[in-house]
mmCIF file of C-alpha atoms in Angstrom:
data_model
loop_
_atom_site.group_PDB
_atom_site.id
_atom_site.type_symbol
_atom_site.label_atom_id
_atom_site.label_comp_id
_atom_site.label_asym_id
_atom_site.label_seq_id
_atom_site.Cartn_x
_atom_site.Cartn_y
_atom_site.Cartn_z
ATOM 1 C CA MET K 1 19.194 89.134 -18.134
ATOM 2 C CA ALA K 2 17.806 89.007 -14.587
ATOM 3 C CA VAL K 3 15.797 91.976 -13.456
ATOM 4 C CA SER K 4 16.428 93.074 -9.907
ATOM 5 C CA THR K 5 13.313 93.986 -7.973
ATOM 6 C CA ARG K 6 13.537 96.439 -5.144
ATOM 7 C CA ARG K 7 12.092 95.228 -1.847
ATOM 8 C CA SER K 8 9.927 97.450 0.278
ATOM 9 C CA THR K 9 11.209 98.758 3.604
ATOM 10 C CA ASP K 10 8.665 96.613 5.432
ATOM 11 C CA GLU K 11 9.787 93.494 3.564
ATOM 12 C CA VAL K 12 13.476 94.143 4.303
ATOM 13 C CA ARG K 13 12.750 94.789 7.977
ATOM 14 C CA ALA K 14 10.662 91.595 8.204
ATOM 15 C CA LEU K 15 13.454 89.546 6.590
ATOM 16 C CA LEU K 16 16.003 90.996 9.003
ATOM 17 C CA ILE K 17 13.801 90.363 12.038
ATOM 18 C CA GLU K 18 13.146 86.766 10.989
ATOM 19 C CA ALA K 19 16.833 86.066 10.327
ATOM 20 C CA ALA K 20 17.856 87.725 13.600
ATOM 21 C CA ARG K 21 15.361 85.697 15.637
ATOM 22 C CA GLU K 22 16.539 82.463 14.061
ATOM 23 C CA LEU K 23 20.232 83.172 14.499
ATOM 24 C CA PHE K 24 20.007 84.684 17.983
ATOM 25 C CA GLY K 25 17.941 81.686 19.041
ATOM 26 C CA ALA K 26 20.293 79.139 17.493
ATOM 27 C CA GLN K 27 23.659 80.718 18.287
ATOM 28 C CA GLY K 28 23.005 83.207 21.073
ATOM 29 C CA TYR K 29 23.510 86.938 21.009
ATOM 30 C CA ALA K 30 27.300 87.065 21.332
ATOM 31 C CA ALA K 31 28.002 84.439 18.648
ATOM 32 C CA THR K 32 25.673 85.994 16.083
ATOM 33 C CA THR K 33 27.142 88.610 13.759
ATOM 34 C CA THR K 34 25.355 91.267 11.761
ATOM 35 C CA LYS K 35 27.050 89.854 8.664
ATOM 36 C CA GLN K 36 25.399 86.462 9.310
ATOM 37 C CA ILE K 37 22.010 88.087 9.861
ATOM 38 C CA ALA K 38 22.268 90.153 6.681
ATOM 39 C CA SER K 39 23.385 87.129 4.681
ATOM 40 C CA GLN K 40 20.533 84.952 5.942
ATOM 41 C CA ALA K 41 18.057 87.754 5.235
ATOM 42 C CA GLY K 42 19.445 88.155 1.720
ATOM 43 C CA VAL K 43 20.416 91.793 2.178
ATOM 44 C CA SER K 44 23.669 93.682 2.530
ATOM 45 C CA GLU K 45 25.146 94.406 5.934
ATOM 46 C CA PRO K 46 25.059 98.196 5.328
ATOM 47 C CA LEU K 47 21.326 97.864 4.645
ATOM 48 C CA LEU K 48 20.921 96.119 8.013
ATOM 49 C CA PHE K 49 22.628 99.094 9.689
ATOM 50 C CA ASN K 50 20.475 101.549 7.689
ATOM 51 C CA HIS K 51 17.391 99.937 9.198
ATOM 52 C CA TYR K 52 18.579 99.059 12.694
ATOM 53 C CA GLY K 53 21.706 101.086 13.454
ATOM 54 C CA SER K 54 23.335 98.357 15.552
ATOM 55 C CA LYS K 55 23.161 94.703 16.473
ATOM 56 C CA ARG K 56 21.651 95.694 19.836
ATOM 57 C CA GLN K 57 18.851 97.669 18.163
ATOM 58 C CA LEU K 58 18.084 94.726 15.906
ATOM 59 C CA PHE K 59 18.080 92.410 18.925
ATOM 60 C CA ASP K 60 15.650 94.720 20.705
ATOM 61 C CA ALA K 61 13.348 94.766 17.669
ATOM 62 C CA ALA K 62 13.545 91.006 17.105
ATOM 63 C CA VAL K 63 13.483 89.665 20.667
ATOM 64 C CA VAL K 64 12.719 92.290 23.316
ATOM 65 C CA GLN K 65 9.885 94.166 21.597
ATOM 66 C CA PRO K 66 7.645 91.119 21.065
ATOM 67 C CA PHE K 67 7.662 90.434 24.829
ATOM 68 C CA ALA K 68 7.052 94.080 25.708
ATOM 69 C CA GLU K 69 4.284 94.408 23.110
ATOM 70 C CA LEU K 70 2.556 91.259 24.339
ATOM 71 C CA ILE K 71 2.515 92.554 27.896
ATOM 72 C CA GLU K 72 1.286 96.015 26.853
ATOM 73 C CA GLN K 73 -1.452 94.462 24.684
ATOM 74 C CA TYR K 74 -2.533 92.290 27.591
ATOM 75 C CA LYS K 75 -2.681 95.230 29.978
ATOM 76 C CA ALA K 76 -4.692 97.292 27.484
ATOM 77 C CA ALA K 77 -7.071 94.384 26.812
ATOM 78 C CA TRP K 78 -7.530 93.799 30.523
ATOM 79 C CA ARG K 79 -8.445 97.423 31.099
ATOM 80 C CA SER K 80 -10.865 97.681 28.177
ATOM 81 C CA ASP K 81 -12.256 94.220 27.404
ATOM 82 C CA ARG K 82 -12.336 92.430 30.746
ATOM 83 C CA ALA K 83 -16.055 92.971 31.258
ATOM 84 C CA GLU K 84 -16.887 91.847 27.704
ATOM 85 C CA THR K 85 -14.612 88.844 27.186
ATOM 86 C CA GLY K 86 -14.035 87.758 30.750
ATOM 87 C CA GLY K 87 -10.797 87.723 32.661
ATOM 88 C CA GLU K 88 -10.259 84.001 32.242
ATOM 89 C CA LEU K 89 -10.131 84.253 28.441
ATOM 90 C CA LEU K 90 -7.711 87.169 28.608
ATOM 91 C CA VAL K 91 -5.413 85.306 30.975
ATOM 92 C CA HIS K 92 -5.552 82.147 28.834
ATOM 93 C CA ASP K 93 -4.705 84.112 25.677
ATOM 94 C CA PHE K 94 -1.847 85.930 27.411
ATOM 95 C CA VAL K 95 -0.321 82.781 28.899
ATOM 96 C CA SER K 96 -0.601 80.959 25.559
ATOM 97 C CA ARG K 97 1.097 83.794 23.682
ATOM 98 C CA LEU K 98 3.767 84.231 26.378
ATOM 99 C CA PHE K 99 4.515 80.506 26.282
ATOM 100 C CA LEU K 100 4.861 80.621 22.487
ATOM 101 C CA LEU K 101 7.261 83.566 22.682
ATOM 102 C CA ALA K 102 9.284 81.904 25.431
ATOM 103 C CA ARG K 103 9.383 78.624 23.501
ATOM 104 C CA THR K 104 10.461 80.407 20.323
ATOM 105 C CA ASN K 105 13.245 82.149 22.243
ATOM 106 C CA ARG K 106 13.993 79.357 24.735
ATOM 107 C CA ALA K 107 17.659 78.849 23.835
ATOM 108 C CA LEU K 108 18.330 82.552 24.125
ATOM 109 C CA LEU K 109 16.408 82.942 27.387
ATOM 110 C CA LEU K 110 18.134 79.903 28.849
ATOM 111 C CA SER K 111 21.592 81.156 27.916
ATOM 112 C CA PHE K 112 20.817 84.554 29.481
ATOM 113 C CA ALA K 113 19.480 82.930 32.634
ATOM 114 C CA LEU K 114 22.545 80.679 32.895
ATOM 115 C CA ASN K 115 24.873 83.652 32.414
ATOM 116 C CA ARG K 116 22.985 85.550 35.102
ATOM 117 C CA ALA K 117 23.122 82.584 37.491
ATOM 118 C CA ALA K 118 26.867 82.230 36.885
ATOM 119 C CA GLY K 119 27.356 85.915 37.613
ATOM 120 C CA THR K 120 28.357 86.626 34.033
ATOM 121 C CA GLN K 121 26.800 89.706 32.502
ATOM 122 C CA ALA K 122 26.882 88.802 28.813
ATOM 123 C CA GLU K 123 25.748 91.391 26.326
ATOM 124 C CA GLY K 124 22.038 91.148 25.686
ATOM 125 C CA THR K 125 21.089 89.775 29.102
ATOM 126 C CA GLU K 126 19.248 93.002 29.823
ATOM 127 C CA LEU K 127 16.328 91.190 28.213
ATOM 128 C CA LEU K 128 15.777 89.439 31.546
ATOM 129 C CA ASP K 129 15.670 92.785 33.361
ATOM 130 C CA GLU K 130 13.298 94.273 30.788
ATOM 131 C CA LEU K 131 11.070 91.211 30.915
ATOM 132 C CA ALA K 132 11.082 91.272 34.722
ATOM 133 C CA GLY K 133 10.142 94.963 34.656
ATOM 134 C CA SER K 134 7.283 94.307 32.252
ATOM 135 C CA LEU K 135 6.038 91.412 34.374
ATOM 136 C CA GLN K 136 6.261 93.655 37.446
ATOM 137 C CA SER K 137 3.923 96.088 35.686
ATOM 138 C CA LEU K 138 1.454 93.173 35.386
ATOM 139 C CA ARG K 139 1.694 92.672 39.145
ATOM 140 C CA GLU K 140 0.857 96.346 39.649
ATOM 141 C CA LEU K 141 -2.121 96.019 37.282
ATOM 142 C CA ALA K 142 -3.345 92.955 39.180
ATOM 143 C CA SER K 143 -3.097 94.841 42.477
ATOM 144 C CA ALA K 144 -5.075 97.739 41.045
ATOM 145 C CA ILE K 145 -7.747 95.371 39.718
ATOM 146 C CA ARG K 146 -7.996 93.572 43.066
ATOM 147 C CA GLY K 147 -8.319 96.934 44.817
ATOM 148 C CA ALA K 148 -11.086 98.043 42.442
ATOM 149 C CA SER K 149 -12.898 94.719 42.875
ATOM 150 C CA SER K 150 -12.660 94.977 46.670
ATOM 151 C CA ARG K 151 -14.074 98.499 46.626
ATOM 152 C CA ARG K 152 -16.899 97.363 44.349
ATOM 153 C CA LEU K 153 -17.734 94.452 46.673
ATOM 154 C CA CYS K 154 -17.764 96.765 49.700
ATOM 155 C CA LYS K 155 -20.269 99.060 47.956
ATOM 156 C CA ASP K 156 -22.594 96.169 47.131
#
């Protein structure tokens, strides 16, 4: 008789995130169902909804959050570690990690960009707006850093 082991919440969430990333990337947002995600993750669909409430919330956790977290981590590192590690290393690390995320999600990003270019507002394309907003916050950080550097140079 097989003994069923109960998975931890963290393990279930990780399985769902991994399955969602794979399926959203391979099929796109609209063509991916929560039933497919749950099946690939090896959990029931009601369990998916217990953890993520909706397909959109799971999409945000699987695709949008990694981009937003990367940008926030970069901004925090720039503010605190720039003097210690050097700006060039921080930029290199950020660009490398951003490239990896974009490459991992390339099919999804491309489909959203194509929908946007065609004037179609497919569900999930808000990712482009959120990503653009996060990147805009990097521009604001860069302006603030340039301003601080200019003031420092003027004092010297």
